[in-house]
mmCIF file with all atom_site columns, C-alpha atoms (C1' of nucleotides) in Angstrom:
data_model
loop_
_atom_site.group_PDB
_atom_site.id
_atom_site.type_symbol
_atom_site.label_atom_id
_atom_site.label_alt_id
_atom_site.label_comp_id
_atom_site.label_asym_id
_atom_site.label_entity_id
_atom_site.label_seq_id
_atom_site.pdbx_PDB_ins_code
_atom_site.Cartn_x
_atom_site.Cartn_y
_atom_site.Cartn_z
_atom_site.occupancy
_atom_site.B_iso_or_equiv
_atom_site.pdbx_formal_charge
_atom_site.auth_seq_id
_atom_site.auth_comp_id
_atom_site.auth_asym_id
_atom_site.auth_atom_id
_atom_site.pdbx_PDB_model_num
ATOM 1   C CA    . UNK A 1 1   ? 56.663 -7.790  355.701 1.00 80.00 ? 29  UNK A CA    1
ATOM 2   C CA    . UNK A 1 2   ? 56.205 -9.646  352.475 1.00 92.00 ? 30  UNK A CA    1
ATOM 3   C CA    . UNK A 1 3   ? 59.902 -11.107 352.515 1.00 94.00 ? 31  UNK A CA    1
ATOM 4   C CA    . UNK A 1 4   ? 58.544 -13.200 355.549 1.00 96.00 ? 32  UNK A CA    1
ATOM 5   C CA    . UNK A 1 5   ? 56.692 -14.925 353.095 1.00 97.00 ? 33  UNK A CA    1
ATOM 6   C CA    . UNK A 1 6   ? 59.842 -16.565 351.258 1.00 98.00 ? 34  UNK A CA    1
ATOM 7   C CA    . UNK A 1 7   ? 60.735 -19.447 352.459 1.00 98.00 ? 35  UNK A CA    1
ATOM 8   C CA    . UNK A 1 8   ? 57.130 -20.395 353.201 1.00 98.00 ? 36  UNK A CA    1
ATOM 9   C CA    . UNK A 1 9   ? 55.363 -23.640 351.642 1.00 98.00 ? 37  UNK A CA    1
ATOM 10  C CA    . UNK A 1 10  ? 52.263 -23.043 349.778 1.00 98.00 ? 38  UNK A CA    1
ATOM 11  C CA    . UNK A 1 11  ? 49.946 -26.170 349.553 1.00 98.00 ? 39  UNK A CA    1
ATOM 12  C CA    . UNK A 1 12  ? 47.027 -27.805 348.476 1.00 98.00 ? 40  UNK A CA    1
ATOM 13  C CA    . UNK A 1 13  ? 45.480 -30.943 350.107 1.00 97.00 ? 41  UNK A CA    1
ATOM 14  C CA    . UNK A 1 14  ? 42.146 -31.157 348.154 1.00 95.00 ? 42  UNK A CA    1
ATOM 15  C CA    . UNK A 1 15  ? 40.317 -33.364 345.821 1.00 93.00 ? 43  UNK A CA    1
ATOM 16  C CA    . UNK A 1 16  ? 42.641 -33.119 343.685 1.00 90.00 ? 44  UNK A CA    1
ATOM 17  C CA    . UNK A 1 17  ? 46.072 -34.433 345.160 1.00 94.00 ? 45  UNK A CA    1
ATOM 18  C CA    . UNK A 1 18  ? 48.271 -33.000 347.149 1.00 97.00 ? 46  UNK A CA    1
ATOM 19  C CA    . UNK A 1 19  ? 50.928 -30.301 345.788 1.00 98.00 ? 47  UNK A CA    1
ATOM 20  C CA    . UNK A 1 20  ? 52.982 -27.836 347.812 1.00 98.00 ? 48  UNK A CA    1
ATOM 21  C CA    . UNK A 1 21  ? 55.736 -25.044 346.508 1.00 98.00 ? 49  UNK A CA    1
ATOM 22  C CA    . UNK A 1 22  ? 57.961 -23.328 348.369 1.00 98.00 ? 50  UNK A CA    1
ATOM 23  C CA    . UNK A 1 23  ? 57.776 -19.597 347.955 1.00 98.00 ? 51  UNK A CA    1
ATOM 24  C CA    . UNK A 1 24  ? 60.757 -17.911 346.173 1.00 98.00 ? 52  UNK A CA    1
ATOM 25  C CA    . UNK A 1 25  ? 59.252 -14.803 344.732 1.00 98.00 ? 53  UNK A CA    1
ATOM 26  C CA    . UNK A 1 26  ? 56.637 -12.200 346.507 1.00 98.00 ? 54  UNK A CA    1
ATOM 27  C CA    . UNK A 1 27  ? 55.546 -8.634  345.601 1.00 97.00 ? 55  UNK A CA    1
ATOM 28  C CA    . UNK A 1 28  ? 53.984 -6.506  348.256 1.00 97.00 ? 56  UNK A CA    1
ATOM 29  C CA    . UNK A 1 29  ? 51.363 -3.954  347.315 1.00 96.00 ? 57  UNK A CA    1
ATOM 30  C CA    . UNK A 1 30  ? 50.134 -1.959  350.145 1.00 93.00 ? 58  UNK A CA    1
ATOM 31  C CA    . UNK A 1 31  ? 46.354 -0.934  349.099 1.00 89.00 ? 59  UNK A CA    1
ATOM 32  C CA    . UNK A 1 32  ? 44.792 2.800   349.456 1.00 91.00 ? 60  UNK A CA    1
ATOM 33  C CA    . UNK A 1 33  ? 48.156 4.546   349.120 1.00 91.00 ? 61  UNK A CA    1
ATOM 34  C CA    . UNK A 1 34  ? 49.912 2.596   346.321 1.00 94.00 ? 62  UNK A CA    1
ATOM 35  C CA    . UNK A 1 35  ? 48.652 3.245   342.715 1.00 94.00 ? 63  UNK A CA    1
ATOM 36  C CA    . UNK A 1 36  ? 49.704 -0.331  341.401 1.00 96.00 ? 64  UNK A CA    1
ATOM 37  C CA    . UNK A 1 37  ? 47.605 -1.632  344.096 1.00 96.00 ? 65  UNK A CA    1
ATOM 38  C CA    . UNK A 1 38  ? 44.053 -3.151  342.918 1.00 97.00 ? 66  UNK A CA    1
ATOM 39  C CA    . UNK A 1 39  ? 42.926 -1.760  346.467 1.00 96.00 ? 67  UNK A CA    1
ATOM 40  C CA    . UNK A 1 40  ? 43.828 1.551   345.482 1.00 95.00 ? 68  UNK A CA    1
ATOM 41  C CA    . UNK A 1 41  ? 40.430 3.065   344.555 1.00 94.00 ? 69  UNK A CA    1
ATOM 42  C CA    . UNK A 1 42  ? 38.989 1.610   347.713 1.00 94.00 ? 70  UNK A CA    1
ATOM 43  C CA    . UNK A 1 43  ? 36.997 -1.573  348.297 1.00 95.00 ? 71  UNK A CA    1
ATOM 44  C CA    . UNK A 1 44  ? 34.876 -3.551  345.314 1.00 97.00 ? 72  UNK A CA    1
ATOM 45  C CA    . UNK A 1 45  ? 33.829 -6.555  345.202 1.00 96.00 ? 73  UNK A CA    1
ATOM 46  C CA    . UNK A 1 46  ? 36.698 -8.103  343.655 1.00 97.00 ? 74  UNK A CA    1
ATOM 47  C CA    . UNK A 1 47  ? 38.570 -6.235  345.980 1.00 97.00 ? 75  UNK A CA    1
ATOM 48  C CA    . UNK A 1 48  ? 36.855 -6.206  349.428 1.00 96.00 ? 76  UNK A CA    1
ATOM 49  C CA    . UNK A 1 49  ? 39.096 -9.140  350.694 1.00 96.00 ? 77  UNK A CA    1
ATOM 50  C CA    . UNK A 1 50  ? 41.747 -6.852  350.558 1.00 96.00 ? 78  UNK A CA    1
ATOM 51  C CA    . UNK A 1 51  ? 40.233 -4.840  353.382 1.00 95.00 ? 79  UNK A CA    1
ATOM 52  C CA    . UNK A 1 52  ? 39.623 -7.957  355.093 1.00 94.00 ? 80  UNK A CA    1
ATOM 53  C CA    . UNK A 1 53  ? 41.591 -9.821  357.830 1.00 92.00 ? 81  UNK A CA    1
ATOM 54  C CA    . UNK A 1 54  ? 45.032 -10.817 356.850 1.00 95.00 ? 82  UNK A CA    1
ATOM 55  C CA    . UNK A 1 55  ? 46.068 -14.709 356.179 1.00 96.00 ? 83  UNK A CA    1
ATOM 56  C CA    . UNK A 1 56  ? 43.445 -14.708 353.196 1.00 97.00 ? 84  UNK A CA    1
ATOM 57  C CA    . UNK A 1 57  ? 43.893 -15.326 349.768 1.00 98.00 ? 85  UNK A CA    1
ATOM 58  C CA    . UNK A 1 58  ? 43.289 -12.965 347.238 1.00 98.00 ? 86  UNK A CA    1
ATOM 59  C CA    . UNK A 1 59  ? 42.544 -14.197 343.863 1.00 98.00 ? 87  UNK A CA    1
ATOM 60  C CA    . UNK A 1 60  ? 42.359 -12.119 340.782 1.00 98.00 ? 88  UNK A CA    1
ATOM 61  C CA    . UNK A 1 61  ? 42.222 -13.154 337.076 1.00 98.00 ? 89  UNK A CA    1
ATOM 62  C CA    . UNK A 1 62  ? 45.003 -11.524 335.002 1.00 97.00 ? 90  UNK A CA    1
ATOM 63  C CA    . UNK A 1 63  ? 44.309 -10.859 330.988 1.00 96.00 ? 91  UNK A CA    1
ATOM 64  C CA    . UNK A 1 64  ? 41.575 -13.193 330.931 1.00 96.00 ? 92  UNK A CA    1
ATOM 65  C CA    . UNK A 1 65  ? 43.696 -16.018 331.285 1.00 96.00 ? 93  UNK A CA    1
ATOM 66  C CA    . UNK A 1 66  ? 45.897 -15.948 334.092 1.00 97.00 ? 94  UNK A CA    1
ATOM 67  C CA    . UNK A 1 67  ? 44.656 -16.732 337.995 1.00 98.00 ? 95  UNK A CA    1
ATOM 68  C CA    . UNK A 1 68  ? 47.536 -14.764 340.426 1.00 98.00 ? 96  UNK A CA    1
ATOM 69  C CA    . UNK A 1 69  ? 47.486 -15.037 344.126 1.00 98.00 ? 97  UNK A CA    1
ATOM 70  C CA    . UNK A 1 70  ? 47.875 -12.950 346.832 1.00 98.00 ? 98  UNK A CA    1
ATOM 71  C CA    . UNK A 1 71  ? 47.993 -13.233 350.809 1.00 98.00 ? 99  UNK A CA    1
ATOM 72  C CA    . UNK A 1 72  ? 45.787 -10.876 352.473 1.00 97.00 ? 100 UNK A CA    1
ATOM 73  C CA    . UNK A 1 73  ? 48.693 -8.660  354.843 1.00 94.00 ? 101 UNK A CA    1
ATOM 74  C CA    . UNK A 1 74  ? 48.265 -5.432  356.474 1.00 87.00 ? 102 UNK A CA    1
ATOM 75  C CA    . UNK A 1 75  ? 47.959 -3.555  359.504 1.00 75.00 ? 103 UNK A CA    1
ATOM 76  C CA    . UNK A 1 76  ? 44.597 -3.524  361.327 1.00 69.00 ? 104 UNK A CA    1
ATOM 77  C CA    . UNK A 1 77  ? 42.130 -1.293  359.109 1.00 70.00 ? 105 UNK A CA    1
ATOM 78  C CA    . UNK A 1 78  ? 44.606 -0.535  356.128 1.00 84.00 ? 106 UNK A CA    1
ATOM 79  C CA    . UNK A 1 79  ? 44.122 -2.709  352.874 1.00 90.00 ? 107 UNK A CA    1
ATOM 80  C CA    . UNK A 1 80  ? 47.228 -4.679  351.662 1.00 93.00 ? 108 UNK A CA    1
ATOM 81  C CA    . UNK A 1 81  ? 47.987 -7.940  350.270 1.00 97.00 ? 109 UNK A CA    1
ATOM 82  C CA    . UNK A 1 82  ? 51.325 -9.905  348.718 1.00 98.00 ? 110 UNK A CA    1
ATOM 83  C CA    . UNK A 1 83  ? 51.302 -11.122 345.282 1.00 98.00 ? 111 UNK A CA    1
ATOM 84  C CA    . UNK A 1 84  ? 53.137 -14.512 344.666 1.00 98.00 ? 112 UNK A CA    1
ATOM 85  C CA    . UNK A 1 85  ? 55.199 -14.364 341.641 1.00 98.00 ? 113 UNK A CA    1
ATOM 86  C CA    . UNK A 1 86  ? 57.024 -17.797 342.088 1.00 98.00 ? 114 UNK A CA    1
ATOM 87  C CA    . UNK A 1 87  ? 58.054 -20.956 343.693 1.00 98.00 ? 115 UNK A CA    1
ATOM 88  C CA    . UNK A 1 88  ? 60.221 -24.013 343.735 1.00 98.00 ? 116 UNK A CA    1
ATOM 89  C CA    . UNK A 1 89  ? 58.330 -27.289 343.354 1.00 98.00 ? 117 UNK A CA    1
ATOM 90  C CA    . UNK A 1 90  ? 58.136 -29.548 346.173 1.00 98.00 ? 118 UNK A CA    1
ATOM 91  C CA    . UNK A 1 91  ? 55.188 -32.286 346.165 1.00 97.00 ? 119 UNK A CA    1
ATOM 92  C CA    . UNK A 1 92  ? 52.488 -33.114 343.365 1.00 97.00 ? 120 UNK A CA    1
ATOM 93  C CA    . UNK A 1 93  ? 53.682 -31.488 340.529 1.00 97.00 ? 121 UNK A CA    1
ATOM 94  C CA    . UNK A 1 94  ? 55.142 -33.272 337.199 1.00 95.00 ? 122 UNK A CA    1
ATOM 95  C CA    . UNK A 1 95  ? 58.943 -33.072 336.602 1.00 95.00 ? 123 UNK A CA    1
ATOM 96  C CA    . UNK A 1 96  ? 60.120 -29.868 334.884 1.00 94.00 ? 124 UNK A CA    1
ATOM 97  C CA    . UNK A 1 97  ? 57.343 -28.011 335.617 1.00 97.00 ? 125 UNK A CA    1
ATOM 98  C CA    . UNK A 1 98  ? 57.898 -24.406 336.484 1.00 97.00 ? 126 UNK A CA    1
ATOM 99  C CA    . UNK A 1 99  ? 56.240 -22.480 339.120 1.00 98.00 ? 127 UNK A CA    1
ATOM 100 C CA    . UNK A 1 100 ? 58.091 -19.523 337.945 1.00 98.00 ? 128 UNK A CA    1
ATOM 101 C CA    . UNK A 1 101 ? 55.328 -16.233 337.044 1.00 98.00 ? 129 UNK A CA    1
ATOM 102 C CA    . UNK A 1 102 ? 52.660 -15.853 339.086 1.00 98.00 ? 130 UNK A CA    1
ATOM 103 C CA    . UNK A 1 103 ? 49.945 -16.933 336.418 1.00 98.00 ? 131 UNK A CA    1
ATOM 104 C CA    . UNK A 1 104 ? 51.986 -20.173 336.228 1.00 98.00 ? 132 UNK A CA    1
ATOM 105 C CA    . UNK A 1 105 ? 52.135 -20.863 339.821 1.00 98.00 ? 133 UNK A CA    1
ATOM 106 C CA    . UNK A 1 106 ? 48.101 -20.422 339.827 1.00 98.00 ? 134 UNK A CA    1
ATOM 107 C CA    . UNK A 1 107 ? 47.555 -22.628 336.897 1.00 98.00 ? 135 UNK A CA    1
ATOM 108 C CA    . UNK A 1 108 ? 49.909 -25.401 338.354 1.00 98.00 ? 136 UNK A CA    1
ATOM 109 C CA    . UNK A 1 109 ? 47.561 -25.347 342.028 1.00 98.00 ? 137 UNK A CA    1
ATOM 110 C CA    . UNK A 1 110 ? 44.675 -25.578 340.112 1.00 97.00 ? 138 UNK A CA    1
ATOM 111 C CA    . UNK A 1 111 ? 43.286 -21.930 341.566 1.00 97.00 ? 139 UNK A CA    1
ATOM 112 C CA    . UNK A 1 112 ? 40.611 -19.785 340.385 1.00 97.00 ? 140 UNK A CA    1
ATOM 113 C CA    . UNK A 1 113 ? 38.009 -16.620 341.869 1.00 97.00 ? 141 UNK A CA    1
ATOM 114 C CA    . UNK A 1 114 ? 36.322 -19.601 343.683 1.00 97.00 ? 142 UNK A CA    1
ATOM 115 C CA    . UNK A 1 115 ? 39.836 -19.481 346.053 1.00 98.00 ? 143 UNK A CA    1
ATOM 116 C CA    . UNK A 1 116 ? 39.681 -15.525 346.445 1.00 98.00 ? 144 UNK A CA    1
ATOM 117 C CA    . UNK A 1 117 ? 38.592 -15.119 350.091 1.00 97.00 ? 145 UNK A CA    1
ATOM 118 C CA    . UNK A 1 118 ? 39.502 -18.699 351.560 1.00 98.00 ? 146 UNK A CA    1
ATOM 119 C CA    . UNK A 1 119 ? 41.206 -18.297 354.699 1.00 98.00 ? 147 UNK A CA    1
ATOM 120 C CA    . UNK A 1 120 ? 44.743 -19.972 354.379 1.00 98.00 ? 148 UNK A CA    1
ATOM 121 C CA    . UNK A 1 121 ? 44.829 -21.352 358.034 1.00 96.00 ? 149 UNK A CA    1
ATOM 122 C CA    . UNK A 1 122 ? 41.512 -23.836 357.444 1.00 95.00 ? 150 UNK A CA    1
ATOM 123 C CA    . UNK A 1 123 ? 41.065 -24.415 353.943 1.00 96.00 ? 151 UNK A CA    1
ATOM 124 C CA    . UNK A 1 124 ? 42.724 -27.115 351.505 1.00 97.00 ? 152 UNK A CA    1
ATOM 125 C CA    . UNK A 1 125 ? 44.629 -24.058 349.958 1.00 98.00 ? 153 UNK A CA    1
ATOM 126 C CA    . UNK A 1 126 ? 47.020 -23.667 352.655 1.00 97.00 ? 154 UNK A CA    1
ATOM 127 C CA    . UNK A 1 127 ? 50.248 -21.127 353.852 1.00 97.00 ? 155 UNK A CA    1
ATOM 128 C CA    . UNK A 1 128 ? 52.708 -23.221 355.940 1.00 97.00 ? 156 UNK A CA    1
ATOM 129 C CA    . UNK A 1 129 ? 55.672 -22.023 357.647 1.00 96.00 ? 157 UNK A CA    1
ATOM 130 C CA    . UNK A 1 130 ? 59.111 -22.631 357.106 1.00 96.00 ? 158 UNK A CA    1
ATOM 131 C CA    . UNK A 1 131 ? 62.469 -21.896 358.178 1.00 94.00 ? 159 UNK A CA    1
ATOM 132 C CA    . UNK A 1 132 ? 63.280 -18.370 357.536 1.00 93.00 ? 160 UNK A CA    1
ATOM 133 C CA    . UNK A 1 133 ? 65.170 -17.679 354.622 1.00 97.00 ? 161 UNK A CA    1
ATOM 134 C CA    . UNK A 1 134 ? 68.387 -16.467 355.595 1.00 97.00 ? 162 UNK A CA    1
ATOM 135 C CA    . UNK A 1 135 ? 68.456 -12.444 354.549 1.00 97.00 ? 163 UNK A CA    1
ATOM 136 C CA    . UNK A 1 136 ? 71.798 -12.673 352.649 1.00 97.00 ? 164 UNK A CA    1
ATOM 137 C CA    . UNK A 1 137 ? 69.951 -14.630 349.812 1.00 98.00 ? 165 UNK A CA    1
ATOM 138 C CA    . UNK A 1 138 ? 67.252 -12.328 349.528 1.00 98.00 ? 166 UNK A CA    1
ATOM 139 C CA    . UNK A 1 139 ? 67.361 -10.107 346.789 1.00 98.00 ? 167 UNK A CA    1
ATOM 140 C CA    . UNK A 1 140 ? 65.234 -6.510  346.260 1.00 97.00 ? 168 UNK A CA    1
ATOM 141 C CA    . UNK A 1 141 ? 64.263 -4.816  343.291 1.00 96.00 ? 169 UNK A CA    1
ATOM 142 C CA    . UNK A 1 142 ? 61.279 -2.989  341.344 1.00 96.00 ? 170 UNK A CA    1
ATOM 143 C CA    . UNK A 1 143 ? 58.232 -4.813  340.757 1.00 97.00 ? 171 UNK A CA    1
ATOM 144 C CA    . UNK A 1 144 ? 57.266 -6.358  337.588 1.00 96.00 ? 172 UNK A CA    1
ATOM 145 C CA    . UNK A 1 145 ? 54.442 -5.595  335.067 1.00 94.00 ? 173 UNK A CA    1
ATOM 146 C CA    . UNK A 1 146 ? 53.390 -1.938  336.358 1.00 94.00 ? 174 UNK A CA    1
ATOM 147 C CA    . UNK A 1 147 ? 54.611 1.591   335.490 1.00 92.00 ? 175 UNK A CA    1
ATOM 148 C CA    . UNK A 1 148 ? 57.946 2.489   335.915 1.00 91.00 ? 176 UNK A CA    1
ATOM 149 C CA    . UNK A 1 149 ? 57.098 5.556   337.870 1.00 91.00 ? 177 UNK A CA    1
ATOM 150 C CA    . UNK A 1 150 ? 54.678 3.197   340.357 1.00 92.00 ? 178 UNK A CA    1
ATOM 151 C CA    . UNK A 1 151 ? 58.288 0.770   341.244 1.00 92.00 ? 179 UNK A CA    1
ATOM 152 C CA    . UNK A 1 152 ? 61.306 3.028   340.929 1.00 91.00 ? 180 UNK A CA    1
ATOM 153 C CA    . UNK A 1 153 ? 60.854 4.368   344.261 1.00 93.00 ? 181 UNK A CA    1
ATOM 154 C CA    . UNK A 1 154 ? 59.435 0.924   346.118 1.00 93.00 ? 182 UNK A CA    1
ATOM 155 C CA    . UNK A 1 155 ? 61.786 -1.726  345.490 1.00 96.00 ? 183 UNK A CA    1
ATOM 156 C CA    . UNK A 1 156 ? 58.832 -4.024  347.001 1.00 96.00 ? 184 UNK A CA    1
ATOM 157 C CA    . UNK A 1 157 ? 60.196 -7.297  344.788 1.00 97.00 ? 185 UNK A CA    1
ATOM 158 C CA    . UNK A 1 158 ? 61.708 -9.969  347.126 1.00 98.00 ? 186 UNK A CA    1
ATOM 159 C CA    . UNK A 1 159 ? 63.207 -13.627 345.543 1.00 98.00 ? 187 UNK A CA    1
ATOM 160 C CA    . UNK A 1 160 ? 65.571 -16.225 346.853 1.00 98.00 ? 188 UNK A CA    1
ATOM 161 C CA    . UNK A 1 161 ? 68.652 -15.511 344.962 1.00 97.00 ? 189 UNK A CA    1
ATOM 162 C CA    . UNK A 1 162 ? 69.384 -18.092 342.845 1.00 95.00 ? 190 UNK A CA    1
ATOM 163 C CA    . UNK A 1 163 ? 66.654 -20.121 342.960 1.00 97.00 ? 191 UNK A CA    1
ATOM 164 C CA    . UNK A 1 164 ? 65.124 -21.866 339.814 1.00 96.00 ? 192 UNK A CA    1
ATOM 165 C CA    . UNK A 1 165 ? 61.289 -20.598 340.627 1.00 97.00 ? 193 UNK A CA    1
ATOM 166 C CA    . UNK A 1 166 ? 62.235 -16.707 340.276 1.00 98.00 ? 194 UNK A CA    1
ATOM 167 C CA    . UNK A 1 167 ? 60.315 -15.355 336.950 1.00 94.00 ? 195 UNK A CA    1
ATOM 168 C CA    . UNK A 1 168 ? 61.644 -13.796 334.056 1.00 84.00 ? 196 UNK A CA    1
ATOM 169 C "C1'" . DC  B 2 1   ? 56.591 -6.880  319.646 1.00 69.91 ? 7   DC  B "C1'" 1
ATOM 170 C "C1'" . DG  B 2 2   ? 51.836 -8.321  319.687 1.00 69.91 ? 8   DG  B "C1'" 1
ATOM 171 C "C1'" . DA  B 2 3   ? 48.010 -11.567 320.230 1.00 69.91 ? 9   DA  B "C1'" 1
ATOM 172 C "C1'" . DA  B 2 4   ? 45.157 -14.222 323.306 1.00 69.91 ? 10  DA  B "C1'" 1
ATOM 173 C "C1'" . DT  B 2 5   ? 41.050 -13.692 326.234 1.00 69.91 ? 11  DT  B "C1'" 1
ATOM 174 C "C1'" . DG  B 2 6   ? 37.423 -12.173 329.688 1.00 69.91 ? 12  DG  B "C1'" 1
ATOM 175 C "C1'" . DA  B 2 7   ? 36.242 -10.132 334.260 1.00 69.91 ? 13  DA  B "C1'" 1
ATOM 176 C "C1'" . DT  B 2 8   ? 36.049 -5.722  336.179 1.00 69.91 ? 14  DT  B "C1'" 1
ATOM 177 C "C1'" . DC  B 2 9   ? 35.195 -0.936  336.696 1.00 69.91 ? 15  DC  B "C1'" 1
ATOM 178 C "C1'" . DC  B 2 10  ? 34.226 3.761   335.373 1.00 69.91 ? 16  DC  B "C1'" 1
ATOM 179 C "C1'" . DG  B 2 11  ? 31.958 7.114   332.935 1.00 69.91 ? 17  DG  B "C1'" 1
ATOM 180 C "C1'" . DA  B 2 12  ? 28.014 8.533   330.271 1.00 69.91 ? 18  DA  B "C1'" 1
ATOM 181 C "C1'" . DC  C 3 1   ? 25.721 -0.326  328.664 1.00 69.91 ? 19  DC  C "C1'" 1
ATOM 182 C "C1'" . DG  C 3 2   ? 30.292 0.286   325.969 1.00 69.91 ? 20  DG  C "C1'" 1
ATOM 183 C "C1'" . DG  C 3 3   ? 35.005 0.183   326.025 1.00 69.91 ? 21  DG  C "C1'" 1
ATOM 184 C "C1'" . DA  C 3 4   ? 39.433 0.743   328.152 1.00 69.91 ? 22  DA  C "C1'" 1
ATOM 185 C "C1'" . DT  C 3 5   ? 42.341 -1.638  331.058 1.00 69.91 ? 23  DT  C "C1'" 1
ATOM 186 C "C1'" . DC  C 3 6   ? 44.961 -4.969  332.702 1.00 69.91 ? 24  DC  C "C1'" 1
ATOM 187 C "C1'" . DA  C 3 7   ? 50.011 -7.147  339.188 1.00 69.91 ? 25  DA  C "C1'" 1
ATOM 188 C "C1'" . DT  C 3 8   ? 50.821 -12.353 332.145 1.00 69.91 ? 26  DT  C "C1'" 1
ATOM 189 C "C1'" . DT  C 3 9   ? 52.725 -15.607 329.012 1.00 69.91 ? 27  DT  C "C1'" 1
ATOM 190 C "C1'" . DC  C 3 10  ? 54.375 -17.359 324.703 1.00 69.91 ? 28  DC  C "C1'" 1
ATOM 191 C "C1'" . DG  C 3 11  ? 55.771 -17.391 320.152 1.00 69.91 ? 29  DG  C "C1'" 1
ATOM 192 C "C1'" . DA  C 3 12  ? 57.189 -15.018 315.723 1.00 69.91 ? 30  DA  C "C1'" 1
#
DNA sequence: CGAATGATCCGA
DNA sequence: CGGATCATTCGA
């Protein structure tokens, strides 16, 4: 489930520094039978990770610009991954910065294609646990940025209410 | 509301 | 190949 995600601390021990977030926002897309999902049409090969084994990252660039992250989550031979929409800083990051958008939480770890495919248990790009959130502070709603008519019906948005990192 | 900005994918 | 399409963000 993609609200087992919140809660979670996202870090990078690399080269350059050492920065970690913990997770406040998450979308879930789940592959061949959602629409919104870039694994929708079947595997690419932007997209093959997808149909990979879970606890991967998936990487995609957004508007030319923007690198968003996903972890790789699915059943065994279905595609699906979790898109990370925000976080609360914790380590590495200058004061005031937000990690709140998924484009911004990519910029501020550094991440790029070069990350899509790393596997999150061995690389410096790493997904550490945490104490669960506790389920009355998680919030549901639609998803952001895709048609209304994909969302209305799959209220597949989790955040931690309250907390600074959610978007929007 | 619309521009920025470029990889990706589909159709021809 | 050409062009439409973005799982976004920011500023007027």
């Amino acid at each position: 489930m993609a609200r087992e995600l919140l809660g979670k601390v996202l870090l990078y021990d690399g080269p350059e520094g050492r920065r970690a977030a913990r997770l406040v926002e998450v979308e879930a897309y789940h592959g061949t039978r959602d629409p919104a999902s870039h694994a929708f049409r079947g595997p690419t090969p932007r997209t093959s990770v997808m149909f990979g084994r879970p606890g991967h990252a998936y990487v995609y660039l957004s508007h030319g610009v923007w690198y968003c992250m996903n972890v790789v989550a699915h059943e065994p031979g279905v595609a699906g991954a979790v898109l990370l929409r925000g976080a609360d800083p914790l380590e590495g990051f200058a004061d005031g910065l937000r990690l709140s958008g998924p484009g911004l939480l990519g910029r501020a770890f550094g991440l790029s294609t070069a990350d899509s495919g790393v596997d999150l248990t061995r690389s410096a790009l790493q997904l550490r646990d945490a104490p669960a959130v506790r389920p009355r502070l998680i919030a549901r709603g639609p998803r952001v940025g895709i048609a209304e008519s994909m969302t209305a019906a799959k209220p597949w948005r989790f955040w931690v209410r309250g907390a600074s990192g959610v978007s929007r």
